[in-house]
Tab-separated table of C-alpha atoms in Angstrom:
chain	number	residue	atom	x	y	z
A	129	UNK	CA	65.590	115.202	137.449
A	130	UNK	CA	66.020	110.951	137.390
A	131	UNK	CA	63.706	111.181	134.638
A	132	UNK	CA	66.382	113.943	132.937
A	133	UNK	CA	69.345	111.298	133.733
A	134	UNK	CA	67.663	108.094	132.638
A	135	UNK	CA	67.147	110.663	129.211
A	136	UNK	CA	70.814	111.239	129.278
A	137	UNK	CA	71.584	107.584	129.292
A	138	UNK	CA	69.666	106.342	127.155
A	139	UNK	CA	71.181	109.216	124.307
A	140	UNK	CA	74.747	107.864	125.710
A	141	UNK	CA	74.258	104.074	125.146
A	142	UNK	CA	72.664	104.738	121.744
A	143	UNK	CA	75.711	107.172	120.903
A	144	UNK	CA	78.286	104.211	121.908
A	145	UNK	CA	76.279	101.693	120.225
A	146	UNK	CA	76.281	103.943	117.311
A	147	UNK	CA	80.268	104.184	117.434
A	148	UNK	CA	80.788	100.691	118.346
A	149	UNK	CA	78.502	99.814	114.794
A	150	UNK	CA	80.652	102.074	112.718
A	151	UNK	CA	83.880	100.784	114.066
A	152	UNK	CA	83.110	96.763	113.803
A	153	UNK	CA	81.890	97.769	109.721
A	154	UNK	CA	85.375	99.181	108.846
A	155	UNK	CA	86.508	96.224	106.685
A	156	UNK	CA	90.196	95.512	106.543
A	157	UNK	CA	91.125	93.273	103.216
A	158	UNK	CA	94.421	92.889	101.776
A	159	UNK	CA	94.510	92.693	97.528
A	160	UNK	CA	97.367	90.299	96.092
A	161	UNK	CA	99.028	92.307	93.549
A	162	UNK	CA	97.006	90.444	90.620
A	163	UNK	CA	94.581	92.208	88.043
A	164	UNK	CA	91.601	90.865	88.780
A	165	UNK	CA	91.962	93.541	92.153
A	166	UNK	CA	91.937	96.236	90.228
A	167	UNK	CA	88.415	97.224	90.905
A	168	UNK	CA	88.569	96.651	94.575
A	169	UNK	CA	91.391	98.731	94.273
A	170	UNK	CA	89.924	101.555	92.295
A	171	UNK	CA	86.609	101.412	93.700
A	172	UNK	CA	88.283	102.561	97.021
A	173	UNK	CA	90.176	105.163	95.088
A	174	UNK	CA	86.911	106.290	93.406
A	175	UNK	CA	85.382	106.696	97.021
A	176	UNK	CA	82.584	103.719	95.986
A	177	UNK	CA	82.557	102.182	99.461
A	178	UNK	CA	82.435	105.720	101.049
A	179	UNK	CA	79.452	106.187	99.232
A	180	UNK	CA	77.614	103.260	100.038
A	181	UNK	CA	78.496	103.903	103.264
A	182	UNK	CA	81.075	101.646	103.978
A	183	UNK	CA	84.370	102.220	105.364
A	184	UNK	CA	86.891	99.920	103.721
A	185	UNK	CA	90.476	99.508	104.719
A	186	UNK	CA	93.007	98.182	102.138
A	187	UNK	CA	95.867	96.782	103.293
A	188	UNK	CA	99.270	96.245	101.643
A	189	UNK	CA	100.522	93.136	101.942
A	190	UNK	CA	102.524	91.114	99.390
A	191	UNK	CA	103.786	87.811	100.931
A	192	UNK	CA	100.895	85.376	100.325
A	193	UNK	CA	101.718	83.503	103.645
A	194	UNK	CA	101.285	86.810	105.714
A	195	UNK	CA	98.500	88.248	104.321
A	196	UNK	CA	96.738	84.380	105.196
A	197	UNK	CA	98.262	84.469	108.460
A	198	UNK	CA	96.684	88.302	108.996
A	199	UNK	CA	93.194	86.550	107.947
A	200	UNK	CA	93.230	83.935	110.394
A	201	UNK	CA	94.440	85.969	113.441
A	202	UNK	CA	91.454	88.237	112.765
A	203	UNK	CA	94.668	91.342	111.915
A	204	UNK	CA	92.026	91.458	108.631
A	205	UNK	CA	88.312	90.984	107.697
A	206	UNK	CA	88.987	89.496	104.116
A	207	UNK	CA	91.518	88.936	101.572
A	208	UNK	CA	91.103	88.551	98.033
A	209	UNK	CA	93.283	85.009	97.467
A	210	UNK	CA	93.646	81.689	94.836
A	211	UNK	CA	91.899	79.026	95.395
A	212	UNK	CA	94.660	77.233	96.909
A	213	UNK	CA	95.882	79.965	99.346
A	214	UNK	CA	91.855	79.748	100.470
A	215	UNK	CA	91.440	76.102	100.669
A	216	UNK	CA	94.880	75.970	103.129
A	217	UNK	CA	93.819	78.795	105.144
A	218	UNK	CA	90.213	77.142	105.744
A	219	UNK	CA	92.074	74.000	106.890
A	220	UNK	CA	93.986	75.816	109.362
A	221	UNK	CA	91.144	76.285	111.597
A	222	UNK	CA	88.136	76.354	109.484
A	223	UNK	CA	87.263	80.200	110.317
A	224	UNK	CA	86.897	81.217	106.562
A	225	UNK	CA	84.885	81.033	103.736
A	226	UNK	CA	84.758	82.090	100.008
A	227	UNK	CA	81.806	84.376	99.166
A	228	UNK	CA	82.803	85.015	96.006
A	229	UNK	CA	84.889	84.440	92.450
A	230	UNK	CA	87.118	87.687	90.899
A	231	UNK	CA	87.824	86.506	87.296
A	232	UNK	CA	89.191	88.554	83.940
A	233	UNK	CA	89.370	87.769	81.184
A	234	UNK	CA	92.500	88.680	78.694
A	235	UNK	CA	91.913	90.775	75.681
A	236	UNK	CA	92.296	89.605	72.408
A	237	UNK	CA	96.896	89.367	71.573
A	238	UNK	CA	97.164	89.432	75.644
A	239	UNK	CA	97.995	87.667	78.434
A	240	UNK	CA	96.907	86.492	81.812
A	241	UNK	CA	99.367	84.569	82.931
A	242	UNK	CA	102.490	83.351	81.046
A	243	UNK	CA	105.566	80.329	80.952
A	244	UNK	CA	108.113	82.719	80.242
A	245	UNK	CA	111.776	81.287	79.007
A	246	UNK	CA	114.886	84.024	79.412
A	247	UNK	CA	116.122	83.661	75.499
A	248	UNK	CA	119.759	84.860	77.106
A	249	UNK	CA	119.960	81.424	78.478
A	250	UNK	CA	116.998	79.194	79.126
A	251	UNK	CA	114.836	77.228	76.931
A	252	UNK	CA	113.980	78.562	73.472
A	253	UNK	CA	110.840	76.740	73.350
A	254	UNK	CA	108.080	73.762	75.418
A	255	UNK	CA	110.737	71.609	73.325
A	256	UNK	CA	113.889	73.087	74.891
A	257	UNK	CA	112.229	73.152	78.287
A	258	UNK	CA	111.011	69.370	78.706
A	259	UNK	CA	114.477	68.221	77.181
A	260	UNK	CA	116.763	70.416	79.739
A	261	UNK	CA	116.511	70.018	83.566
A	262	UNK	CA	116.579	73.501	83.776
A	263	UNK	CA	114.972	75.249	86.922
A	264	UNK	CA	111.440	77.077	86.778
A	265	UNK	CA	110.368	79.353	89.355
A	266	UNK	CA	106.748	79.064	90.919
A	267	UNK	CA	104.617	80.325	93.865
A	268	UNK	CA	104.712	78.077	96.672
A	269	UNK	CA	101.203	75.996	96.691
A	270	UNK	CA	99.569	78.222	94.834
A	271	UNK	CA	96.885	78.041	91.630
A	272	UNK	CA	100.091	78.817	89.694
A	273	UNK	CA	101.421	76.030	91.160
A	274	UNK	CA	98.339	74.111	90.380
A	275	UNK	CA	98.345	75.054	85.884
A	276	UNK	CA	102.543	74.227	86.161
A	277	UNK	CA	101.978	71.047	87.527
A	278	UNK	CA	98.782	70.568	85.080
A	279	UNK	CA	101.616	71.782	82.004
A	280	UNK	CA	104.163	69.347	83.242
A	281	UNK	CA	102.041	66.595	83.118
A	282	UNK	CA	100.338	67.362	80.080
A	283	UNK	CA	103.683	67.015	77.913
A	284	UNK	CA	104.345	63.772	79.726
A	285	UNK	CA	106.632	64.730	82.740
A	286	UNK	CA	103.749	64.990	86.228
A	287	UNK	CA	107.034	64.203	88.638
A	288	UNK	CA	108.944	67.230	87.125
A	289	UNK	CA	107.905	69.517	90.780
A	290	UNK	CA	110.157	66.732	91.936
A	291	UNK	CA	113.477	68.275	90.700
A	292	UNK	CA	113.016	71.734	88.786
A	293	UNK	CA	110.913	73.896	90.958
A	294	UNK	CA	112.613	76.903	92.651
A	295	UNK	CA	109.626	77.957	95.026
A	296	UNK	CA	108.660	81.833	96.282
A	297	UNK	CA	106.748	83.104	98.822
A	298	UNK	CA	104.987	86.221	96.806
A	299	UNK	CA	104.895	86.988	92.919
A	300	UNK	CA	106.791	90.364	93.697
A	301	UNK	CA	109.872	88.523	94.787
A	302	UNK	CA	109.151	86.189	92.123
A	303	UNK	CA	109.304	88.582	89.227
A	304	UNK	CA	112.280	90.390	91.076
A	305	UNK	CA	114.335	87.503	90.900
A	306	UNK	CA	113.273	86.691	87.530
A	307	UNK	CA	113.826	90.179	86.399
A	308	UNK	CA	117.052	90.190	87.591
A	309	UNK	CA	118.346	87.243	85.306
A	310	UNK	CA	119.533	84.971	88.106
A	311	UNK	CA	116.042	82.212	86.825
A	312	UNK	CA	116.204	80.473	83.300
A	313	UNK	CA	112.024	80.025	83.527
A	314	UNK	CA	109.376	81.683	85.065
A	315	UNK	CA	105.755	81.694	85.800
A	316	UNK	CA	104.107	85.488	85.405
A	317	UNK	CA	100.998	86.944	85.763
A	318	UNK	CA	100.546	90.024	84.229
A	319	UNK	CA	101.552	92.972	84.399
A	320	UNK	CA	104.685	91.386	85.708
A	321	UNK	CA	105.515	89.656	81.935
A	322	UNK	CA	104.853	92.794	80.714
A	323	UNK	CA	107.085	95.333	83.041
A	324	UNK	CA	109.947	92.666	82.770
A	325	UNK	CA	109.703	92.140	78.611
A	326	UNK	CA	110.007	95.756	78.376
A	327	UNK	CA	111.977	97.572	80.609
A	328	UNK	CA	115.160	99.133	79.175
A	329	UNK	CA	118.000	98.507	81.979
A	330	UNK	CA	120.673	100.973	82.267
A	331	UNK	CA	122.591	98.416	79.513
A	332	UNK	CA	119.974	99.987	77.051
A	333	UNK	CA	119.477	95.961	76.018
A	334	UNK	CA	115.984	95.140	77.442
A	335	UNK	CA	115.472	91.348	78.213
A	336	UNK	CA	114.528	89.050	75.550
A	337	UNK	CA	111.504	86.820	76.797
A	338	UNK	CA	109.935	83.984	75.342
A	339	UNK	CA	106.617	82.324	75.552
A	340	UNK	CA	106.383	79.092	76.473
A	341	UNK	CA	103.187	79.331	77.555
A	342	UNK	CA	100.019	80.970	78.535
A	343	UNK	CA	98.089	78.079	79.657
A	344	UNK	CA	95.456	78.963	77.620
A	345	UNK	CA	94.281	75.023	77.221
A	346	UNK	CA	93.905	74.735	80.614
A	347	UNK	CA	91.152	75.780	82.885
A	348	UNK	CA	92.732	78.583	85.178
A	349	UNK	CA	91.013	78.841	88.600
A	350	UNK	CA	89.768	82.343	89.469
A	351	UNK	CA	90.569	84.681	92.076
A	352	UNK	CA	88.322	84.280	95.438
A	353	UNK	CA	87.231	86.399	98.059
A	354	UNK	CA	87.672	84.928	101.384
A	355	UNK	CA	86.165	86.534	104.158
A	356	UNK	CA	86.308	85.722	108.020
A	357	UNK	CA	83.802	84.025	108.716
A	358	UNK	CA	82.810	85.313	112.429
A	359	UNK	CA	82.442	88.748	110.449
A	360	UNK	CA	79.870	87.581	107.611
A	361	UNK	CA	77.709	86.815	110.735
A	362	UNK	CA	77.836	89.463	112.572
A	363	UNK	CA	77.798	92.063	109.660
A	364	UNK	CA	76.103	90.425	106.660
A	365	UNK	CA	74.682	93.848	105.511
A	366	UNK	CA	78.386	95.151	104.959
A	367	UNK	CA	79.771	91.955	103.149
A	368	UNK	CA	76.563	92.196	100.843
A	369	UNK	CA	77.258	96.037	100.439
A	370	UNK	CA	80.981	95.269	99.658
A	371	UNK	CA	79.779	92.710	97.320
A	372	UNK	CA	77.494	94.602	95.387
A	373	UNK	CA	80.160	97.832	95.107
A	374	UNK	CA	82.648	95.818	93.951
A	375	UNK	CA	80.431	94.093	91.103
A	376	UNK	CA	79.604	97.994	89.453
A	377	UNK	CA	83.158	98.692	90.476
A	378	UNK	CA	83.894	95.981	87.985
A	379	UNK	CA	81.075	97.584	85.072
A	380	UNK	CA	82.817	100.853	85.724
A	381	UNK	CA	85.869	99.647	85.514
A	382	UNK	CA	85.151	97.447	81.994
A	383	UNK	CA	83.695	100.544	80.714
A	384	UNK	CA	86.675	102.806	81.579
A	385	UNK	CA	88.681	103.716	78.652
A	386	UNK	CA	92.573	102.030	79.274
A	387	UNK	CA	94.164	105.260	79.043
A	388	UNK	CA	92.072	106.986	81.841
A	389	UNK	CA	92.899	103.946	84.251
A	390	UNK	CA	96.777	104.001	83.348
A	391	UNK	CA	97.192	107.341	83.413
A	392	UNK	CA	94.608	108.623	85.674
A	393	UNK	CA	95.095	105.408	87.878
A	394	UNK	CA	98.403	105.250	87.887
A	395	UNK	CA	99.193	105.423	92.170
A	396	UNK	CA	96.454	102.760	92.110
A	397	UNK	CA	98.276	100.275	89.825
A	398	UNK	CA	101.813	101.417	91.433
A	399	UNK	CA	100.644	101.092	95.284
A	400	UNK	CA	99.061	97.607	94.335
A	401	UNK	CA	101.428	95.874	92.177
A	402	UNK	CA	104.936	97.893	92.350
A	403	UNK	CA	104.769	98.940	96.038
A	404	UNK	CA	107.250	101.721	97.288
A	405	UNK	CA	108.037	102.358	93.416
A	406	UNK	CA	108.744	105.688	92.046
A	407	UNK	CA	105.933	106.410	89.435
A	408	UNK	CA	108.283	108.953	87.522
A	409	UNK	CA	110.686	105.746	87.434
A	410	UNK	CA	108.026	103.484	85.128
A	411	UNK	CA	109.198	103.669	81.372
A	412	UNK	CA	106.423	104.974	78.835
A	413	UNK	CA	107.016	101.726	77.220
A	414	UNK	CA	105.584	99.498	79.702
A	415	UNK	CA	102.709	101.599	80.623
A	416	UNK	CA	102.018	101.167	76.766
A	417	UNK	CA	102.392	97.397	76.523
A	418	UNK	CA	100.129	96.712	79.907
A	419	UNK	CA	96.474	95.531	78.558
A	420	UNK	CA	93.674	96.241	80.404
A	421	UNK	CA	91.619	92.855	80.956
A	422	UNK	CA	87.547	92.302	80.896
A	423	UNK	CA	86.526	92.301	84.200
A	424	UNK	CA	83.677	89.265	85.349
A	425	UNK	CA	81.037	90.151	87.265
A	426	UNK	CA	81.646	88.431	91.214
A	427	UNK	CA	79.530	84.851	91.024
A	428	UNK	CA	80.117	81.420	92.354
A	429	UNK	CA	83.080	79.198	92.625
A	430	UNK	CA	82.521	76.595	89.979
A	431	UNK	CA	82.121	72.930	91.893
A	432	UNK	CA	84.107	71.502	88.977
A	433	UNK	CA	86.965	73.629	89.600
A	434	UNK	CA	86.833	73.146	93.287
A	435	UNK	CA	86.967	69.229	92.818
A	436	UNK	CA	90.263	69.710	90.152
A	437	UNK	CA	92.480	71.988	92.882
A	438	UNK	CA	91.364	69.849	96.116
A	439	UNK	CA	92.139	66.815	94.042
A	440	UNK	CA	95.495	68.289	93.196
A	441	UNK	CA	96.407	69.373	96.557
A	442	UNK	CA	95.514	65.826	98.097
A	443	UNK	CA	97.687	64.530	95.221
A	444	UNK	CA	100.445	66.599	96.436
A	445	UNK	CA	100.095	66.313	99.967
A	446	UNK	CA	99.274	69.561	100.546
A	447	UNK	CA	95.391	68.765	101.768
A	448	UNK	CA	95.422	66.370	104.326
A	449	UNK	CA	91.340	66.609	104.875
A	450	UNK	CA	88.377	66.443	103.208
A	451	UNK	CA	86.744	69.572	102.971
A	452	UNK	CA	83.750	69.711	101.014
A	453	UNK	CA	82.219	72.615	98.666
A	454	UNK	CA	79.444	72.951	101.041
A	455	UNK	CA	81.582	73.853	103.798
A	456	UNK	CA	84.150	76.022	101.932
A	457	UNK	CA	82.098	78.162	100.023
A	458	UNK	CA	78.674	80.382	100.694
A	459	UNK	CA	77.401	82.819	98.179
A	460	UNK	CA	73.910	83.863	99.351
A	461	UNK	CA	75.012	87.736	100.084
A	462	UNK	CA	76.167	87.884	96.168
A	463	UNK	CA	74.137	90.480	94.260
């Protein structure tokens, strides 16, 4: 009979160890509603992690200051972020790290991110805008922050943040206020240009953008994935797994044919960058002018790039440390 018991507890520790394991490998990340999260996104739709046997959580949250406040208070495991957003969250209290770069690449007549001008009444051209003191909206510290600042100073005006910056919290309210004609200048990521360029208002006059710029001559940071760094060491087995299933998310996903993810992905795209929208509500005509970018495969943070934002944000006061790449970054779990 003890013999029976000790048996019986044995099979019960090994049961709650076996819970506890599954539990602490649920990953909770929160996606910024930017394209290069597509294939997080869709690999979760696809049932990817499931597969591999690991239970992911995605989390909705828009406001880039809350979803790096959720990171740090340990509300979430990881959070796909700019490399801004990253490097002031790891100064906070150092409990992050980047494991790995998200990048995409535009297709050929698209864009990835834009300068747009509202032709109704702001700037009809880089001319227009550096002669006017006419307001742009931005991201607060962010890398879009970083390429305006880098376009500003590259036509001869670095103090312009100074004076014409109206700054946001989250590229959803961005684009909302943008949308909504009360901003003469914006900066857009896609599909936000997109949406905005071709949605027909009840007016039936859609809005008349222009391109100031795409920033195309400048070297645009990627996305990162920052991860908690008390969870990399105590479950290195699910960040690689994560890892890995989001890199042949990513092949999948580049060899998807664009009208299967629209169409077929189409509470995916809504959920992540249109949340609590309607999907009978988005016109035919935007679904047909969104491009689909190349997806890169998850890799390294380039050290050169890391040096040109930490640079910038000591410049700016925003980085009041020296943090080095050594410390910020660790990408021996990639694939």
């Amino acid at each position: 009979m003890p013999h029976l018991r000790r048996v019986a507890l044995v099979c019960l520790l090994l049961a709650v160890a076996v819970a506890g394991a599954t539990t602490a490998t649920t990953l909770r990340i929160s996606l910024p509603p930017v394209l290069e999260a597509l294939p997080i996104a869709f690999a979760e739709a696809w049932g990817m992690f499931d597969a591999a046997g690991l239970s992911v959580d995605v989390v909705g949250i828009s406001d880039n200051q809350e979803r790096g406040t959720a990171l740090l208070t340990g509300n979430l495991d990881a959070v796909m972020s700019d490399v801004t957003s990253a490097m002031l969250d790891y100064c906070t209290n150092q409990s992050v790290i980047v494991v790995a770069t998200a990048g995409s690449t535009p297709q050929s007549g698209s864009y990835s991110l834009v300068l747009a001008s509202n032709a109704s009444f702001g700037p009809p051209d880089v001319d227009g805008l550096l002669a006017s003191d006419q307001i742009v909206g931005v991201t607060y510290r962010t890398d879009e922050e970083y390429l305006l600042d880098e376009f500003f100073a590259a036509h001869g005006q670095p103090r312009a943040w100074m004076t014409r910056y109206s700054y946001f919290g989250d590229m959803l309210q961005l684009a909302v206020w943008f949308g909504a004609q009360t901003l003469p200048v914006s900066i857009l990521p896609e599909p936000y240009y997109s949406y905005i360029s071709t949605l027909i208002p009840a007016s039936g006059t859609p809005m008349r953008l222009v391109v100031l710029s795409d920033f195309s001559e400048f070297t645009a940071p990627p996305r990162v994935l920052v991860f908690r760094q008390d969870y990399v060491k105590q479950h290195p087995d699910a960040v690689a797994t994560f890892l890995r299933v989001y890199r042949d998310a990513v092949t999948r996903m580049n060899e998807t044919p664009r009208d299967e993810i629209i169409n077929v992905g189409l509470d995916v795209v809504i959920g992540l960058f249109f949340q609590g929208a309607d999907k009978t509500l988005i016109q035919p005509q935007t679904l047909d002018a969104m491009s689909i970018p190349h997806f890169e495969l998850p890799g390294p943070l380039s050290e050169d790039v890391f040096d040109s934002v930490t640079d910038w944000m000591t410049h700016k006061g925003y980085l009041n440390e020296d943090v080095s790449y050594q410390e910020f970054t660790s990408f021996g779990l990639l694939p």
